[in-house]
Coordinates of C-alpha atoms in Angstrom, one line a residue:
Chain V
M29 CA 0.1 25.9 -40.8
S30 CA 3.6 26.5 -41.9
S31 CA 6.0 23.7 -40.9
S32 CA 9.0 26.1 -41.3
V33 CA 8.0 28.0 -38.2
E34 CA 10.2 27.0 -35.2
A35 CA 8.8 29.3 -32.5
I36 CA 5.5 31.0 -31.9
T37 CA 4.7 34.2 -30.1
V38 CA 1.9 34.3 -27.6
L39 CA 0.7 37.0 -25.2
S40 CA 0.3 36.5 -21.5
S41 CA -2.9 37.8 -19.7
D42 CA -0.7 40.8 -18.6
G43 CA 0.0 41.6 -22.3
D44 CA 3.6 40.5 -22.4
E45 CA 5.0 38.7 -25.4
F46 CA 6.5 35.3 -25.0
K47 CA 8.2 33.0 -27.5
I48 CA 7.7 29.3 -27.3
T49 CA 9.2 26.7 -29.7
V50 CA 6.8 24.6 -31.7
S51 CA 8.0 21.4 -30.2
A52 CA 7.5 22.8 -26.7
A53 CA 4.0 24.1 -27.6
K54 CA 3.0 20.6 -28.6
L55 CA 2.9 19.6 -24.9
S56 CA -0.3 21.5 -24.6
K57 CA -3.4 20.5 -26.5
P58 CA -4.9 23.9 -26.8
L59 CA -1.6 25.4 -28.0
N60 CA -1.3 22.5 -30.4
W61 CA -4.8 23.3 -31.8
M62 CA -3.8 26.9 -32.1
L63 CA -0.7 25.8 -34.1
E64 CA -3.0 24.0 -36.5
D65 CA -5.6 26.7 -36.7
V66 CA -3.9 30.0 -36.5
C67 CA -1.2 31.2 -38.7
F68 CA 1.9 31.9 -36.6
S69 CA 4.2 33.0 -39.4
D70 CA 5.7 36.4 -39.4
D71 CA 3.2 37.8 -41.9
C72 CA 0.3 37.0 -39.6
D73 CA -0.4 39.9 -37.2
E74 CA -2.7 38.2 -34.8
V75 CA -0.9 37.1 -31.6
P76 CA -3.0 34.8 -29.5
T77 CA -3.4 35.5 -25.8
I78 CA -2.9 32.8 -23.2
E79 CA -5.0 33.4 -20.1
V80 CA -2.0 32.9 -17.8
N81 CA -0.1 35.7 -16.1
S82 CA 3.5 36.5 -17.1
K83 CA 5.1 35.2 -13.9
T84 CA 3.4 31.9 -14.3
L85 CA 3.8 31.6 -18.1
V86 CA 7.6 32.0 -17.8
K87 CA 7.6 28.9 -15.6
V88 CA 5.1 27.0 -17.8
I89 CA 7.3 27.7 -20.9
E90 CA 10.4 26.7 -19.0
Y91 CA 8.7 23.4 -18.2
C92 CA 7.6 22.8 -21.8
E93 CA 11.0 23.6 -23.3
K94 CA 12.7 21.1 -20.9
H95 CA 10.2 18.4 -21.5
A96 CA 9.7 18.9 -25.2
P97 CA 12.7 16.8 -26.5
R98 CA 11.6 13.7 -24.5
A99 CA 7.9 14.1 -25.2
N100 CA 8.5 14.4 -29.0
S101 CA 11.2 11.7 -29.4
G102 CA 11.0 9.4 -26.5
A103 CA 14.1 9.0 -24.4
S104 CA 16.1 6.5 -22.4
D105 CA 15.6 5.6 -18.8
S106 CA 18.5 7.7 -17.7
D107 CA 17.0 10.7 -19.4
A108 CA 13.7 10.0 -17.6
E109 CA 15.6 9.8 -14.3
E110 CA 17.3 13.1 -15.0
L111 CA 14.1 14.7 -16.0
K112 CA 12.5 13.5 -12.7
K113 CA 15.3 15.2 -10.8
W114 CA 14.8 18.3 -12.8
D115 CA 11.1 18.3 -12.0
I116 CA 11.8 18.2 -8.3
E117 CA 14.2 21.1 -8.5
F118 CA 11.8 23.0 -10.8
M119 CA 9.1 22.7 -8.2
K120 CA 11.5 23.6 -5.3
M121 CA 12.7 26.8 -6.9
D122 CA 10.6 29.9 -6.7
V123 CA 7.5 28.2 -7.7
K124 CA 5.8 27.8 -4.4
D125 CA 4.2 31.3 -4.3
I126 CA 2.7 30.7 -7.8
L127 CA 1.9 27.0 -7.4
F128 CA -1.8 27.5 -7.6
H129 CA -1.4 29.6 -10.7
I130 CA 0.7 26.9 -12.2
L131 CA -2.0 24.4 -11.4
M132 CA -4.7 26.5 -13.0
A133 CA -2.4 27.1 -16.1
A134 CA -1.6 23.4 -16.4
N135 CA -5.3 22.5 -16.1
Y136 CA -6.3 25.2 -18.7
L137 CA -3.5 24.2 -21.1
H138 CA -4.2 20.5 -20.7
M139 CA -0.7 19.7 -19.7
E140 CA -1.0 16.4 -17.9
G141 CA 2.6 16.0 -16.8
L142 CA 2.8 19.5 -15.3
Y143 CA -0.7 19.2 -13.7
D144 CA 0.3 15.9 -12.0
L145 CA 3.6 17.3 -10.8
A146 CA 1.9 20.5 -9.4
C147 CA -0.9 18.5 -7.7
Q148 CA 1.7 16.2 -6.1
T149 CA 3.8 19.2 -5.0
A150 CA 0.7 20.9 -3.5
A151 CA -0.2 17.6 -1.7
D152 CA 3.4 17.3 -0.4
L153 CA 3.3 20.9 0.9
M154 CA -0.1 20.4 2.5
K155 CA 1.1 17.5 4.6
G156 CA 2.9 19.8 7.0
M157 CA 0.2 22.4 7.4
T158 CA -2.3 23.0 10.1
V159 CA -6.0 22.9 9.5
S160 CA -6.3 26.7 9.7
Q161 CA -3.4 27.1 7.2
I162 CA -5.2 24.8 4.8
R163 CA -8.4 26.9 5.2
K164 CA -6.4 30.0 4.4
I165 CA -4.7 28.8 1.3
F166 CA -7.9 27.4 -0.2
H167 CA -10.1 30.2 1.1
I168 CA -12.3 27.9 3.0
K169 CA -14.5 28.8 6.0
N170 CA -14.8 26.6 9.0
D171 CA -18.5 25.7 8.8
F172 CA -18.6 23.3 11.7
S173 CA -20.9 24.4 14.6
S174 CA -19.3 24.2 18.0
E175 CA -21.5 21.1 18.8
E176 CA -20.3 19.4 15.6
Q177 CA -16.7 20.2 16.5
E178 CA -17.3 18.8 20.0
Q179 CA -18.7 15.6 18.5
L180 CA -15.8 15.1 16.1
R181 CA -13.4 15.7 19.0
R182 CA -15.2 13.0 21.0
Q183 CA -15.0 10.6 18.1
H184 CA -11.3 11.3 17.4
P185 CA -9.5 12.5 20.4
G186 CA -6.7 14.8 19.3
C187 CA -8.3 16.1 16.1
S188 CA -7.8 19.8 15.7
F189 CA -9.9 22.5 14.1
D190 CA -7.0 25.0 14.2
Chain B
M23 CA 15.8 4.9 14.7
R24 CA 12.3 5.3 16.0
G25 CA 9.9 8.1 15.2
S26 CA 6.3 8.8 15.2
F27 CA 4.4 8.6 11.9
P28 CA 6.6 10.5 9.4
S29 CA 6.8 14.1 10.5
S30 CA 6.6 16.8 7.9
T31 CA 7.8 20.3 8.1
L32 CA 5.9 23.5 7.9
T33 CA 6.4 25.0 4.5
D34 CA 7.0 28.3 3.1
M35 CA 4.1 28.0 0.7
D36 CA 2.2 31.3 0.5
I37 CA -0.4 31.1 3.2
E38 CA -1.2 34.8 3.2
G39 CA -4.2 34.4 1.1
S40 CA -3.0 35.7 -2.2
N41 CA -3.6 32.3 -3.9
P42 CA -6.3 32.1 -6.5
L43 CA -9.4 30.3 -5.7
L44 CA -9.0 26.8 -7.1
P45 CA -11.9 25.0 -8.8
Q46 CA -13.1 22.0 -6.7
D47 CA -11.9 19.4 -9.3
I48 CA -8.4 20.6 -8.9
I49 CA -8.6 20.6 -5.1
T50 CA -10.0 17.0 -5.3
N51 CA -7.1 16.0 -7.5
I52 CA -4.7 17.3 -5.0
L53 CA -6.5 15.7 -2.1
I54 CA -6.4 12.2 -3.6
R55 CA -2.6 12.4 -3.5
L56 CA -2.5 13.0 0.3
P57 CA -1.7 10.2 2.7
V58 CA -4.6 9.0 4.8
K59 CA -3.3 10.5 8.0
S60 CA -3.3 14.0 6.4
L61 CA -6.9 13.4 5.1
F62 CA -7.8 12.3 8.6
R63 CA -6.6 15.6 10.0
F64 CA -8.1 17.7 7.2
Q65 CA -11.6 16.3 7.7
C66 CA -11.8 19.2 10.2
V67 CA -11.3 21.8 7.5
C68 CA -14.9 22.0 6.5
K69 CA -18.0 19.8 6.2
F70 CA -17.6 19.4 2.5
W71 CA -14.2 17.9 2.8
K72 CA -15.3 15.7 5.7
N73 CA -18.1 14.3 3.6
L74 CA -16.0 14.1 0.4
F75 CA -13.5 11.8 2.0
K76 CA -16.3 9.3 2.7
T77 CA -17.7 9.2 -0.8
P78 CA -17.1 5.9 -2.6
S79 CA -15.7 7.7 -5.7
F80 CA -13.1 9.6 -3.6
I81 CA -12.1 6.5 -1.8
A82 CA -11.8 4.6 -5.0
E83 CA -9.7 7.3 -6.6
H84 CA -7.5 7.6 -3.6
L85 CA -7.1 3.8 -3.6
H86 CA -6.3 3.8 -7.3
H87 CA -3.8 6.7 -6.9
S88 CA -2.0 5.1 -3.9
S89 CA -1.9 1.6 -5.4
H90 CA 1.4 2.0 -7.0
Q91 CA 3.0 3.5 -4.0
N92 CA 5.5 1.4 -2.1
P93 CA 3.9 -0.5 0.8
Y94 CA 5.3 -0.4 4.3
L95 CA 6.4 -3.6 6.0
L96 CA 4.2 -4.2 8.9
F97 CA 5.3 -6.2 11.9
E98 CA 4.4 -6.8 15.5
D99 CA 6.6 -5.1 18.1
F100 CA 6.9 -7.2 21.3
C101 CA 9.6 -5.0 22.8
K102 CA 8.0 -2.1 24.3
S103 CA 5.5 -3.7 26.6
D104 CA 3.3 -6.7 26.7
L105 CA 0.6 -4.7 24.9
F106 CA -0.2 -5.2 21.2
R107 CA 1.9 -2.8 19.2
L108 CA 2.5 -2.6 15.5
C109 CA 5.4 -1.0 13.6
L110 CA 6.0 -0.1 10.0
L111 CA 9.2 0.0 8.1
D112 CA 9.3 2.6 5.4
D113 CA 11.3 3.1 2.2
E114 CA 14.2 4.5 4.1
M115 CA 14.2 1.6 6.6
Q116 CA 12.8 3.9 9.3
I117 CA 10.6 2.4 11.9
L118 CA 7.3 4.1 12.5
E119 CA 4.9 3.3 15.2
V120 CA 1.3 2.6 14.3
P121 CA -1.0 4.6 16.5
T122 CA -2.8 2.0 18.6
N123 CA -6.4 1.7 19.6
P124 CA -7.6 1.8 23.2
L125 CA -9.5 -1.5 22.5
F126 CA -6.2 -3.3 22.3
D127 CA -4.8 -2.1 25.6
V128 CA -6.4 -4.7 27.8
K129 CA -3.7 -6.7 29.5
G130 CA -4.0 -10.4 29.5
F131 CA -5.5 -10.6 26.1
C132 CA -3.5 -12.1 23.3
L133 CA -3.7 -10.1 20.0
W134 CA -2.1 -10.8 16.7
T135 CA -2.3 -9.8 13.1
L136 CA -3.9 -12.3 10.8
G137 CA -4.1 -10.5 7.5
S138 CA -3.5 -7.2 5.7
C139 CA -5.5 -6.1 2.7
N140 CA -6.0 -2.6 1.1
G141 CA -5.1 -0.8 4.4
L142 CA -7.3 -3.0 6.5
L143 CA -5.9 -5.4 9.1
C144 CA -7.6 -8.5 10.4
I145 CA -6.7 -8.8 14.1
G146 CA -7.2 -11.9 16.2
F147 CA -8.1 -11.3 19.8
F148 CA -8.0 -14.2 22.2
S149 CA -9.6 -14.2 25.7
S150 CA -11.6 -17.2 26.3
S151 CA -12.1 -17.8 22.6
L152 CA -11.1 -16.2 19.4
S153 CA -12.6 -12.9 18.4
L154 CA -11.9 -11.1 15.3
L155 CA -11.5 -7.4 14.6
V156 CA -11.1 -5.5 11.3
W157 CA -9.0 -2.4 11.9
N158 CA -8.0 0.5 9.6
P159 CA -5.0 2.0 11.5
A160 CA -4.9 5.0 9.3
T161 CA -8.5 6.1 9.8
R162 CA -8.5 4.5 13.3
E163 CA -11.8 2.8 12.6
V164 CA -12.2 -0.6 14.1
R165 CA -15.0 -3.1 13.8
R166 CA -15.4 -6.1 16.0
L167 CA -17.0 -9.1 14.2
P168 CA -19.7 -11.0 16.0
R169 CA -18.8 -14.4 17.1
S170 CA -19.7 -17.1 14.7
I171 CA -22.1 -19.6 16.3
S172 CA -20.4 -22.8 16.0
Y173 CA -20.2 -26.3 17.6
F174 CA -16.5 -26.4 16.7
E175 CA -15.6 -23.0 18.3
G176 CA -12.4 -23.1 20.2
K177 CA -10.7 -25.7 18.1
E178 CA -7.9 -24.9 15.7
S179 CA -8.9 -22.1 13.4
Y180 CA -7.1 -20.9 10.4
I181 CA -8.1 -17.4 9.2
G182 CA -8.1 -15.8 5.8
F183 CA -8.9 -12.2 5.1
G184 CA -9.2 -10.7 1.6
F185 CA -10.9 -8.6 -0.9
S186 CA -12.6 -9.4 -4.2
P187 CA -13.1 -6.5 -6.7
I188 CA -15.7 -8.7 -8.5
V189 CA -18.1 -8.5 -5.5
D190 CA -16.4 -5.4 -4.1
D191 CA -16.4 -7.0 -0.6
Y192 CA -14.0 -8.0 2.1
K193 CA -14.4 -11.5 3.5
I194 CA -13.0 -13.3 6.5
V195 CA -12.7 -17.0 6.2
K196 CA -12.5 -19.2 9.3
I197 CA -11.5 -22.8 8.7
N198 CA -12.0 -24.8 11.8
A199 CA -10.1 -28.1 12.1
Q200 CA -10.0 -31.0 14.5
E201 CA -7.3 -30.6 17.1
D202 CA -6.1 -34.1 17.0
D203 CA -5.7 -34.7 13.3
D204 CA -6.1 -31.4 11.5
R205 CA -9.1 -32.4 9.5
V206 CA -11.3 -29.5 8.5
N207 CA -14.7 -29.8 10.0
E208 CA -16.2 -26.4 9.4
V209 CA -15.8 -23.3 7.3
K210 CA -17.4 -20.0 8.2
V211 CA -17.3 -16.9 6.0
Y212 CA -18.0 -13.4 7.1
S213 CA -18.8 -10.7 4.6
L214 CA -17.9 -7.2 5.6
S215 CA -20.7 -5.7 3.5
I216 CA -23.4 -8.1 4.7
G217 CA -22.2 -8.1 8.2
S218 CA -22.8 -11.8 9.1
W219 CA -21.3 -15.2 9.1
K220 CA -22.4 -18.1 7.0
D221 CA -21.4 -21.7 6.4
V222 CA -19.5 -22.6 3.2
Q223 CA -19.1 -26.0 1.6
F224 CA -15.6 -27.5 1.8
G225 CA -16.1 -31.0 0.5
N226 CA -12.9 -30.8 -1.6
L227 CA -10.8 -30.2 1.5
D228 CA -11.3 -33.8 2.6
G229 CA -8.0 -35.2 3.8
V230 CA -6.2 -32.0 3.7
G231 CA -4.7 -30.3 6.7
I232 CA -3.9 -26.6 6.9
T233 CA -0.9 -25.1 8.6
S234 CA -1.0 -21.4 8.0
N235 CA -3.2 -18.4 8.0
G236 CA -4.4 -17.2 4.6
F237 CA -2.6 -14.9 2.2
C238 CA -4.9 -12.8 0.1
F239 CA -3.9 -12.2 -3.5
N240 CA -5.9 -11.3 -6.6
G241 CA -9.4 -11.9 -5.3
A242 CA -8.5 -15.2 -3.6
I243 CA -7.1 -16.4 -0.3
F244 CA -4.4 -19.0 -0.1
W245 CA -3.3 -21.3 2.7
I246 CA -0.4 -23.7 3.1
G247 CA -1.8 -27.3 3.4
Y248 CA -0.7 -30.9 3.3
K249 CA -2.3 -34.3 2.7
I250 CA -3.1 -36.0 5.9
D251 CA -3.4 -39.6 4.9
L252 CA -0.3 -40.5 2.8
E253 CA -0.3 -44.0 1.2
E254 CA 2.8 -46.0 2.0
D255 CA 4.4 -45.5 -1.4
E256 CA 3.1 -42.0 -1.9
D257 CA 5.5 -39.1 -2.0
E258 CA 4.7 -36.1 0.1
V259 CA 3.5 -33.2 -1.9
G260 CA 2.5 -30.0 -0.4
W261 CA -0.8 -28.4 -1.3
I262 CA -2.0 -24.9 -1.4
V263 CA -5.7 -24.4 -0.5
S264 CA -7.3 -21.6 -2.3
F265 CA -10.6 -19.9 -1.8
D266 CA -12.2 -17.7 -4.4
I267 CA -13.7 -14.8 -2.5
A268 CA -16.4 -14.0 -5.0
M269 CA -17.5 -17.6 -5.8
E270 CA -16.8 -18.9 -2.3
V271 CA -15.3 -22.2 -3.6
F272 CA -12.2 -24.0 -2.5
A273 CA -9.6 -25.5 -4.8
L274 CA -6.4 -27.4 -4.2
I275 CA -3.2 -26.4 -5.9
P276 CA -0.2 -28.8 -5.8
M277 CA 3.1 -27.2 -4.7
P278 CA 6.0 -27.6 -7.1
S279 CA 6.8 -31.3 -6.9
S280 CA 10.5 -31.0 -7.4
L281 CA 10.6 -29.2 -4.1
F282 CA 9.9 -32.5 -2.4
S283 CA 12.5 -35.2 -2.2
I284 CA 14.0 -37.2 0.6
K285 CA 17.1 -35.1 0.9
N286 CA 15.4 -31.9 0.3
T287 CA 12.3 -31.4 2.4
P288 CA 11.4 -27.8 2.4
Y289 CA 10.7 -26.0 5.6
S290 CA 8.4 -23.3 6.6
R291 CA 6.6 -22.5 3.4
Y292 CA 5.2 -19.0 3.1
L293 CA 2.9 -17.5 0.5
T294 CA 3.6 -14.0 -0.8
A295 CA 3.4 -12.1 -4.1
H296 CA 6.1 -11.5 -6.6
E297 CA 5.9 -9.6 -9.9
N298 CA 2.1 -9.7 -9.5
K299 CA 2.0 -13.4 -9.2
L300 CA 1.3 -15.8 -6.3
A301 CA 4.7 -16.8 -4.9
L302 CA 5.9 -19.5 -2.6
L303 CA 8.9 -19.1 -0.3
C304 CA 10.6 -21.9 1.6
H305 CA 14.0 -22.9 2.6
T306 CA 16.0 -26.1 2.5
L307 CA 19.3 -27.0 4.3
S308 CA 22.6 -26.6 2.5
G309 CA 24.7 -29.8 1.8
D310 CA 26.8 -29.2 5.0
F311 CA 23.6 -28.6 7.0
K312 CA 25.1 -25.3 8.2
S313 CA 23.0 -22.9 6.4
S314 CA 19.7 -22.6 4.6
L315 CA 19.0 -22.1 0.9
I316 CA 16.1 -19.8 0.1
H317 CA 13.7 -20.9 -2.6
L318 CA 11.3 -18.6 -4.5
W319 CA 8.7 -20.1 -6.8
V320 CA 6.0 -18.2 -8.7
M321 CA 2.8 -19.5 -10.1
E322 CA 2.8 -18.5 -13.8
E323 CA -0.9 -18.7 -14.5
G324 CA -4.2 -19.6 -12.9
T325 CA -4.0 -17.3 -10.0
C326 CA -7.7 -17.3 -10.0
A327 CA -8.8 -20.1 -7.7
S328 CA -11.1 -22.0 -10.0
R329 CA -8.5 -22.8 -12.6
E330 CA -7.3 -26.4 -12.9
R331 CA -3.9 -25.9 -14.4
W332 CA -1.1 -24.6 -12.2
V333 CA 2.4 -23.9 -13.5
W334 CA 5.2 -23.2 -11.1
T335 CA 8.4 -21.5 -12.1
K336 CA 11.5 -21.5 -10.0
K337 CA 12.7 -17.9 -9.7
Y338 CA 15.5 -18.0 -7.3
I339 CA 17.6 -20.2 -5.0
S340 CA 20.0 -18.4 -2.7
S341 CA 23.5 -19.4 -2.0
P342 CA 24.2 -20.3 1.7
Y343 CA 24.5 -17.3 3.8
L344 CA 27.4 -17.3 6.3
G345 CA 26.3 -20.4 8.1
Y346 CA 22.9 -18.9 9.1
L347 CA 19.5 -20.4 9.0
L348 CA 17.4 -17.9 7.3
V349 CA 13.6 -18.3 7.1
P350 CA 12.0 -16.3 4.2
V351 CA 8.6 -15.0 5.2
A352 CA 7.5 -12.4 2.7
I353 CA 8.5 -10.3 -0.2
W354 CA 8.5 -6.6 0.4
R355 CA 9.5 -4.0 -2.3
N356 CA 11.3 -6.6 -4.4
Q357 CA 13.2 -8.0 -1.5
I358 CA 12.8 -11.3 0.3
V359 CA 12.3 -10.7 4.0
C360 CA 14.2 -13.4 5.9
I361 CA 14.2 -14.0 9.6
V362 CA 17.5 -15.1 11.2
A363 CA 16.1 -18.2 12.9
T364 CA 19.0 -20.0 14.5
S365 CA 22.7 -20.0 14.1
L366 CA 23.8 -23.3 12.9
S367 CA 27.5 -22.7 13.2
E368 CA 29.8 -20.3 15.0
P369 CA 28.5 -16.9 15.6
I370 CA 29.6 -14.4 13.0
D371 CA 30.4 -10.8 13.9
I372 CA 28.0 -9.1 11.7
I373 CA 24.9 -10.5 13.3
E374 CA 26.1 -11.0 16.8
D375 CA 24.2 -8.3 18.5
D376 CA 20.5 -8.4 19.1
E377 CA 19.9 -5.5 16.9
R378 CA 19.8 -7.6 13.8
E379 CA 16.9 -9.8 13.5
F380 CA 16.3 -10.0 9.8
L381 CA 17.9 -9.8 6.4
L382 CA 16.6 -8.6 3.1
V383 CA 17.6 -10.3 -0.1
N384 CA 17.3 -8.0 -3.1
L385 CA 15.7 -9.8 -6.0
T386 CA 17.4 -7.6 -8.6
T387 CA 21.0 -7.7 -7.4
Y388 CA 20.6 -10.9 -5.1
E389 CA 22.5 -9.0 -2.5
F390 CA 21.9 -9.7 1.2
K391 CA 21.3 -6.7 3.4
V392 CA 21.3 -7.0 7.1
S393 CA 18.8 -4.8 8.7
D394 CA 19.5 -2.5 11.6
I395 CA 16.2 -3.2 13.3
R396 CA 16.7 -3.9 16.9
K397 CA 15.3 -7.1 18.3
S398 CA 11.6 -7.4 17.7
V399 CA 9.7 -10.5 17.5
L400 CA 9.4 -11.0 13.9
G401 CA 8.1 -14.3 12.8
H402 CA 4.4 -13.9 12.6
G403 CA 2.5 -10.8 11.7
I404 CA 4.8 -9.7 8.9
F405 CA 2.8 -8.1 6.1
N406 CA 2.9 -5.6 3.3
Y407 CA 0.7 -2.7 4.4
S408 CA -0.4 0.6 2.8
E409 CA -2.5 3.3 4.3
R410 CA -5.9 3.4 2.7
L411 CA -9.2 5.1 3.3
V412 CA -11.2 1.9 3.1
P413 CA -14.0 1.9 5.7
V414 CA -14.3 -1.1 8.1
G415 CA -18.1 -0.6 8.3
N416 CA -20.1 1.9 10.2
I417 CA -18.9 1.5 13.7
H418 CA -16.5 4.1 15.0
T419 CA -14.2 3.9 18.0
E420 CA -15.6 6.0 20.7

C-alpha cells in the first residue's frame, strides 16, 4: 500500500465512481482491508466495487468524511457534542427514504457508529407507527389467526392488529 | 403539564414498500432500541415478533441497551381520586401517567409502592392484612404473591425488593417486627423464580430496629435501622441493615459517625444511589433553626453486603435554602429530590402556591430548582423507574 495516496476511488453497485479519502475509509473495516490489500494508486486499473447503491453511498461517504477527523485523532468533548448534533441533522435530512439501505450498508461495511445511529433512527421512527405500517416497511405478513387475535385482545384490551 | 405516555408523531418514513428486506439480525438490533410500550404494541405484528420479545436473550439485550437511559422519577399521585395512581417525571419535567391496572381499582384498599427494580414495582396492598404484588407497568403484567404463612402476620412489616444478577432472581424480603419495641421477630423471603416464601435467619439483627422499607442496590437490599437498647453512656449511631440477595445473609453497616452529635441529630435518613455507590441522604437543622441542611454521604467500598469494612465519604452539604425545611428523599438524574416539608419561617413568594411541592438540587452545579409539579403527595413512593421487559412470572392480567 502506498502511504502517499490520499483518496481512493470505488464503484457503487450502480457503477458510479466515488472518491473517498483514506482517513474516511478507515472507518470501515472492509474498506480498510481493501486499502491494505489492493493497490489504490493511479497506476492500478482495478477499481473495487462496493455493494451499495449510489444514492446510499453518497450519504455513507458524507458520514465517513465528517467522522474521520475525530475517529483518527480523538477529539474534545465539545467536538463530540457538535458531532452528535450533526448526526441528528444528518439523519433528519433526506435519509429517511434510504434508511434501510443505510442500515444494510453500515452493516456490510462494518461501520459501528453509523449502524448504531441508523438503528436508533429506525427505532425512533417506528415509535409513531401503527402495526400495519410496521408490517409494510418490514414486509411482514400478519400470521395470527382470528382466534389468536381474539385471545390477545382479551389478554390486552386495546391492543391493535391494524 | 399532563399528558399520556409520551406521544409520538406519524413519520414520513417510506412506508410504501420500497424498502429492502432487512435481515433479521438488523431488525432485532432495531427492536432492542424500542421502548417497552412500543414493543408491547408491536407484539401484534406477527408471531415471530411476539415470541422474540419473550426470549431471555432479547430481554437481556433490551435490558442492557436501556440500562444507560435516564430513568423516570416515579411517584404516587393522590390528587386525581382516592384510587392508586402513579406518575412519572421524564427528562423534560413532563408528567406522564402510568397506565393503571384494574386490580388496583378497588375502593377502600390501601395501595402503595414499596420498591422499584429493573422496571418491576413491588406494590403493597392492604385490606385486612398486607398482600404484595409485583407489577411491570410497561408490559402490564402483574403477579400477586401468595400470603406468607406466619404467626407474626399483621405486625409491623418492612419490605425490601431487589434483584441479584448472581442468582438471576428477584426477591422480596419481609421483615416482621414487634409492634411495641420494633424488635425483629421474623424474616420471610420470596423468590420470584421459585415462587414461594421461606424463613431466613436473622440472628445478627438482634437489638436492631428498622424504620424504612428497603432500597435495592447492586445485588443487596438496604434498610435504615437503629440500635434499640442504648447503654447510658453510649452515643446514638444509626445502622444500615443490608441483605445480600444471593447469599440471603444480613449484615449491619454503621452510618457515618460524625453525623451524630447532640446538636446535630440527622432527620429522615433515606438510602439512594449516587455515582454508582450506595448513598445516604439526611438533613439537619441550620444554626438558626429556620432551614435544613441537606447531607449526602456515599459508601466508598464494600457495597456488597458481606464485607466488613465500610467507608463513608461526605459528598455534599447544602447551604440553608430560604428558610425552608427540605427533606431529601432520593437522587434522580444527578439531582437530589427534596420535599418541601414545612415552612419554618415566613412564607416566601416562590413557593407560596400549592403547585410547588418539591425541589431538585443539581449535584454538578449545586443549584436549587423549584419544580412546577402541582401538589401531589410526595413523601413516600418516590423511586427511579425505567421501563423494562422483565417478566413478573407467568400470570397475566385477564
